[in-house]
Protein backbone atom coordinates (compact mmCIF):
# COMPACT_ATOMS: atom_id res chain seq x y z
CA UNK A 1 0.00 0.00 0.00
CA UNK A 2 1.20 3.50 -0.68
CA UNK A 3 -0.17 6.97 -0.16
CA UNK A 4 -0.74 8.94 -3.31
CA UNK A 5 0.73 12.41 -2.98
CA UNK A 6 1.24 13.49 -6.55
CA UNK A 7 1.80 12.51 -10.11
CA UNK A 8 5.65 12.68 -9.83
CA UNK A 9 5.51 9.64 -7.63
CA UNK A 10 3.84 7.68 -10.41
CA UNK A 11 6.11 8.68 -13.30
CA UNK A 12 8.21 5.52 -13.38
CA UNK A 13 5.23 3.26 -12.86
CA UNK A 14 3.30 5.03 -15.62
CA UNK A 15 6.27 4.65 -17.98
CA UNK A 16 6.36 0.94 -17.20
CA UNK A 17 2.59 0.59 -17.61
CA UNK A 18 2.86 2.23 -21.03
CA UNK A 19 5.50 -0.30 -22.01
CA UNK A 20 3.87 -3.39 -20.54
CA UNK A 21 0.31 -2.34 -21.41
CA UNK A 22 -1.46 -4.38 -18.75
CA UNK A 23 -5.11 -5.16 -19.06
CA UNK A 24 -7.25 -3.22 -16.59
CA UNK A 25 -10.63 -4.63 -15.72
CA UNK A 26 -13.24 -2.62 -13.92
CA UNK A 27 -14.71 -4.37 -10.91
CA UNK A 28 -16.45 -1.43 -9.25
CA UNK A 29 -15.53 2.19 -8.67
CA UNK A 30 -12.26 2.10 -6.77
CA UNK A 31 -11.59 -1.56 -7.39
CA UNK A 32 -9.81 -2.89 -10.48
CA UNK A 33 -8.12 -6.03 -11.71
CA UNK A 34 -4.86 -5.55 -13.53
CA UNK A 35 -2.98 -8.22 -15.45
CA UNK A 36 0.58 -8.88 -14.36
CA UNK A 37 3.36 -11.38 -14.87
CA UNK A 38 1.64 -13.90 -12.60
CA UNK A 39 -2.00 -13.43 -13.41
CA UNK A 40 -4.32 -10.72 -12.22
CA UNK A 41 -3.74 -8.40 -9.30
CA UNK A 42 -6.41 -6.45 -7.52
CA UNK A 43 -5.87 -2.73 -7.11
CA UNK A 44 -7.97 -0.73 -4.66
CA UNK A 45 -7.97 3.06 -4.78
CA UNK A 46 -9.60 4.86 -1.91
CA UNK A 47 -9.56 7.86 0.32
CA UNK A 48 -8.90 7.11 3.96
CA UNK A 49 -10.80 8.76 6.81
CA UNK A 50 -7.96 11.20 7.39
CA UNK A 51 -8.07 12.33 3.78
CA UNK A 52 -5.14 10.38 2.38
CA UNK A 53 -5.55 8.80 -1.03
CA UNK A 54 -4.29 5.29 -0.72
CA UNK A 55 -3.65 2.66 -3.36
CA UNK A 56 -3.45 -1.03 -2.60
CA UNK A 57 -2.24 -3.72 -4.95
CA UNK A 58 -1.98 -7.41 -4.25
CA UNK A 59 1.43 -7.80 -5.97
CA UNK A 60 4.71 -8.33 -4.13
CA UNK A 61 6.13 -4.91 -4.94
CA UNK A 62 3.16 -3.06 -3.49
CA UNK A 63 3.43 -5.14 -0.32
CA UNK A 64 6.78 -3.44 0.23
CA UNK A 65 5.24 -0.03 -0.38
CA UNK A 66 6.49 0.35 -3.94
CA UNK A 67 4.45 2.14 -6.58
CA UNK A 68 3.81 -0.65 -9.06
CA UNK A 69 2.67 -0.29 -12.65
CA UNK A 70 -0.57 -2.14 -11.84
CA UNK A 71 -1.47 0.72 -9.51
CA UNK A 72 -0.52 3.29 -12.15
CA UNK A 73 -2.63 1.52 -14.77
CA UNK A 74 -5.63 1.22 -12.45
CA UNK A 75 -5.27 4.84 -11.37
CA UNK A 76 -5.42 6.10 -14.93
CA UNK A 77 -8.84 4.45 -15.25
CA UNK A 78 -9.90 5.47 -11.76
CA UNK A 79 -9.05 9.12 -12.36
CA UNK A 80 -10.93 9.13 -15.66
CA UNK A 81 -13.99 7.60 -13.98
CA UNK A 82 -13.81 10.06 -11.08
CA UNK A 83 -13.71 12.94 -13.58
CA UNK A 84 -16.69 11.56 -15.47
CA UNK A 85 -18.62 11.04 -12.25
CA UNK A 86 -17.84 14.61 -11.27
CA UNK A 87 -19.01 15.95 -14.60
CA UNK A 88 -22.21 13.92 -14.34
CA UNK A 89 -22.89 15.21 -10.83
CA UNK A 90 -22.37 18.80 -11.93
CA UNK A 91 -24.86 18.29 -14.72
CA UNK A 92 -27.32 16.74 -12.30
CA UNK A 93 -27.00 19.65 -9.88
CA UNK A 94 -27.48 22.18 -12.67
CA UNK A 95 -30.58 20.29 -13.71
CA UNK A 96 -31.84 20.19 -10.16
CA UNK A 97 -31.40 23.92 -9.87
CA UNK A 98 -33.38 24.52 -13.01
CA UNK A 99 -36.23 22.42 -11.72
CA UNK A 100 -36.11 23.78 -8.21
CA UNK A 101 -34.89 27.37 -8.38
CA UNK A 102 -34.99 27.86 -4.60
CA UNK A 103 -32.93 24.82 -3.84
CA UNK A 104 -29.42 25.65 -2.73
CA UNK A 105 -26.75 23.78 -4.70
CA UNK A 106 -25.59 21.69 -1.76
CA UNK A 107 -24.61 18.93 -4.16
CA UNK A 108 -21.40 20.87 -4.81
CA UNK A 109 -19.63 19.53 -1.73
CA UNK A 110 -20.51 15.99 -2.55
CA UNK A 111 -19.12 16.44 -6.03
CA UNK A 112 -15.71 17.37 -4.62
CA UNK A 113 -15.65 14.21 -2.62
CA UNK A 114 -16.58 12.00 -5.55
CA UNK A 115 -13.82 13.45 -7.68
CA UNK A 116 -11.33 13.41 -4.84
CA UNK A 117 -8.83 11.21 -6.60
CA UNK A 118 -7.91 13.96 -9.04
CA UNK A 119 -4.14 14.17 -9.53
CA UNK A 120 -2.86 17.69 -10.12
ZN1 LIG B 1 1.00 -4.17 -8.24
PDB file of C-alpha atoms in Angstrom, residues 24-110:
ATOM      1  CA  UNK A  24      -7.246  -3.224 -16.592  1.00  0.00           C
ATOM      2  CA  UNK A  25     -10.629  -4.627 -15.722  1.00  0.00           C
ATOM      3  CA  UNK A  26     -13.240  -2.618 -13.925  1.00  0.00           C
ATOM      4  CA  UNK A  27     -14.707  -4.367 -10.914  1.00  0.00           C
ATOM      5  CA  UNK A  28     -16.450  -1.427  -9.250  1.00  0.00           C
ATOM      6  CA  UNK A  29     -15.534   2.187  -8.666  1.00  0.00           C
ATOM      7  CA  UNK A  30     -12.255   2.101  -6.765  1.00  0.00           C
ATOM      8  CA  UNK A  31     -11.588  -1.560  -7.386  1.00  0.00           C
ATOM      9  CA  UNK A  32      -9.810  -2.889 -10.485  1.00  0.00           C
ATOM     10  CA  UNK A  33      -8.124  -6.032 -11.713  1.00  0.00           C
ATOM     11  CA  UNK A  34      -4.857  -5.550 -13.531  1.00  0.00           C
ATOM     12  CA  UNK A  35      -2.982  -8.221 -15.453  1.00  0.00           C
ATOM     13  CA  UNK A  36       0.584  -8.881 -14.364  1.00  0.00           C
ATOM     14  CA  UNK A  37       3.364 -11.376 -14.874  1.00  0.00           C
ATOM     15  CA  UNK A  38       1.641 -13.899 -12.599  1.00  0.00           C
ATOM     16  CA  UNK A  39      -2.004 -13.427 -13.412  1.00  0.00           C
ATOM     17  CA  UNK A  40      -4.324 -10.724 -12.216  1.00  0.00           C
ATOM     18  CA  UNK A  41      -3.739  -8.405  -9.300  1.00  0.00           C
ATOM     19  CA  UNK A  42      -6.412  -6.448  -7.520  1.00  0.00           C
ATOM     20  CA  UNK A  43      -5.868  -2.728  -7.106  1.00  0.00           C
ATOM     21  CA  UNK A  44      -7.974  -0.730  -4.663  1.00  0.00           C
ATOM     22  CA  UNK A  45      -7.970   3.065  -4.785  1.00  0.00           C
ATOM     23  CA  UNK A  46      -9.605   4.855  -1.908  1.00  0.00           C
ATOM     24  CA  UNK A  47      -9.555   7.856   0.316  1.00  0.00           C
ATOM     25  CA  UNK A  48      -8.903   7.106   3.959  1.00  0.00           C
ATOM     26  CA  UNK A  49     -10.804   8.757   6.808  1.00  0.00           C
ATOM     27  CA  UNK A  50      -7.959  11.205   7.391  1.00  0.00           C
ATOM     28  CA  UNK A  51      -8.074  12.332   3.777  1.00  0.00           C
ATOM     29  CA  UNK A  52      -5.142  10.381   2.375  1.00  0.00           C
ATOM     30  CA  UNK A  53      -5.548   8.800  -1.028  1.00  0.00           C
ATOM     31  CA  UNK A  54      -4.287   5.290  -0.721  1.00  0.00           C
ATOM     32  CA  UNK A  55      -3.647   2.665  -3.355  1.00  0.00           C
ATOM     33  CA  UNK A  56      -3.448  -1.029  -2.600  1.00  0.00           C
ATOM     34  CA  UNK A  57      -2.241  -3.720  -4.952  1.00  0.00           C
ATOM     35  CA  UNK A  58      -1.975  -7.413  -4.248  1.00  0.00           C
ATOM     36  CA  UNK A  59       1.430  -7.804  -5.970  1.00  0.00           C
ATOM     37  CA  UNK A  60       4.714  -8.334  -4.129  1.00  0.00           C
ATOM     38  CA  UNK A  61       6.125  -4.906  -4.938  1.00  0.00           C
ATOM     39  CA  UNK A  62       3.163  -3.062  -3.488  1.00  0.00           C
ATOM     40  CA  UNK A  63       3.430  -5.138  -0.323  1.00  0.00           C
ATOM     41  CA  UNK A  64       6.783  -3.441   0.229  1.00  0.00           C
ATOM     42  CA  UNK A  65       5.241  -0.035  -0.377  1.00  0.00           C
ATOM     43  CA  UNK A  66       6.486   0.349  -3.943  1.00  0.00           C
ATOM     44  CA  UNK A  67       4.453   2.139  -6.579  1.00  0.00           C
ATOM     45  CA  UNK A  68       3.808  -0.647  -9.060  1.00  0.00           C
ATOM     46  CA  UNK A  69       2.668  -0.293 -12.652  1.00  0.00           C
ATOM     47  CA  UNK A  70      -0.567  -2.143 -11.838  1.00  0.00           C
ATOM     48  CA  UNK A  71      -1.469   0.716  -9.512  1.00  0.00           C
ATOM     49  CA  UNK A  72      -0.521   3.293 -12.148  1.00  0.00           C
ATOM     50  CA  UNK A  73      -2.628   1.519 -14.774  1.00  0.00           C
ATOM     51  CA  UNK A  74      -5.627   1.216 -12.450  1.00  0.00           C
ATOM     52  CA  UNK A  75      -5.274   4.844 -11.369  1.00  0.00           C
ATOM     53  CA  UNK A  76      -5.425   6.103 -14.930  1.00  0.00           C
ATOM     54  CA  UNK A  77      -8.839   4.447 -15.250  1.00  0.00           C
ATOM     55  CA  UNK A  78      -9.899   5.472 -11.761  1.00  0.00           C
ATOM     56  CA  UNK A  79      -9.055   9.124 -12.364  1.00  0.00           C
ATOM     57  CA  UNK A  80     -10.934   9.128 -15.664  1.00  0.00           C
ATOM     58  CA  UNK A  81     -13.986   7.598 -13.976  1.00  0.00           C
ATOM     59  CA  UNK A  82     -13.807  10.057 -11.082  1.00  0.00           C
ATOM     60  CA  UNK A  83     -13.714  12.941 -13.578  1.00  0.00           C
ATOM     61  CA  UNK A  84     -16.693  11.557 -15.466  1.00  0.00           C
ATOM     62  CA  UNK A  85     -18.625  11.037 -12.248  1.00  0.00           C
ATOM     63  CA  UNK A  86     -17.842  14.609 -11.265  1.00  0.00           C
ATOM     64  CA  UNK A  87     -19.008  15.947 -14.600  1.00  0.00           C
ATOM     65  CA  UNK A  88     -22.213  13.919 -14.340  1.00  0.00           C
ATOM     66  CA  UNK A  89     -22.890  15.214 -10.830  1.00  0.00           C
ATOM     67  CA  UNK A  90     -22.365  18.801 -11.929  1.00  0.00           C
ATOM     68  CA  UNK A  91     -24.863  18.294 -14.724  1.00  0.00           C
ATOM     69  CA  UNK A  92     -27.318  16.739 -12.300  1.00  0.00           C
ATOM     70  CA  UNK A  93     -26.995  19.646  -9.885  1.00  0.00           C
ATOM     71  CA  UNK A  94     -27.481  22.181 -12.669  1.00  0.00           C
ATOM     72  CA  UNK A  95     -30.577  20.293 -13.709  1.00  0.00           C
ATOM     73  CA  UNK A  96     -31.840  20.191 -10.160  1.00  0.00           C
ATOM     74  CA  UNK A  97     -31.398  23.919  -9.870  1.00  0.00           C
ATOM     75  CA  UNK A  98     -33.385  24.521 -13.015  1.00  0.00           C
ATOM     76  CA  UNK A  99     -36.227  22.422 -11.724  1.00  0.00           C
ATOM     77  CA  UNK A 100     -36.111  23.782  -8.211  1.00  0.00           C
ATOM     78  CA  UNK A 101     -34.888  27.373  -8.376  1.00  0.00           C
ATOM     79  CA  UNK A 102     -34.995  27.855  -4.599  1.00  0.00           C
ATOM     80  CA  UNK A 103     -32.934  24.818  -3.843  1.00  0.00           C
ATOM     81  CA  UNK A 104     -29.419  25.650  -2.728  1.00  0.00           C
ATOM     82  CA  UNK A 105     -26.751  23.778  -4.697  1.00  0.00           C
ATOM     83  CA  UNK A 106     -25.591  21.686  -1.760  1.00  0.00           C
ATOM     84  CA  UNK A 107     -24.615  18.927  -4.160  1.00  0.00           C
ATOM     85  CA  UNK A 108     -21.402  20.871  -4.807  1.00  0.00           C
ATOM     86  CA  UNK A 109     -19.630  19.534  -1.732  1.00  0.00           C
ATOM     87  CA  UNK A 110     -20.511  15.988  -2.549  1.00  0.00           C
TER      88      UNK A 110
END
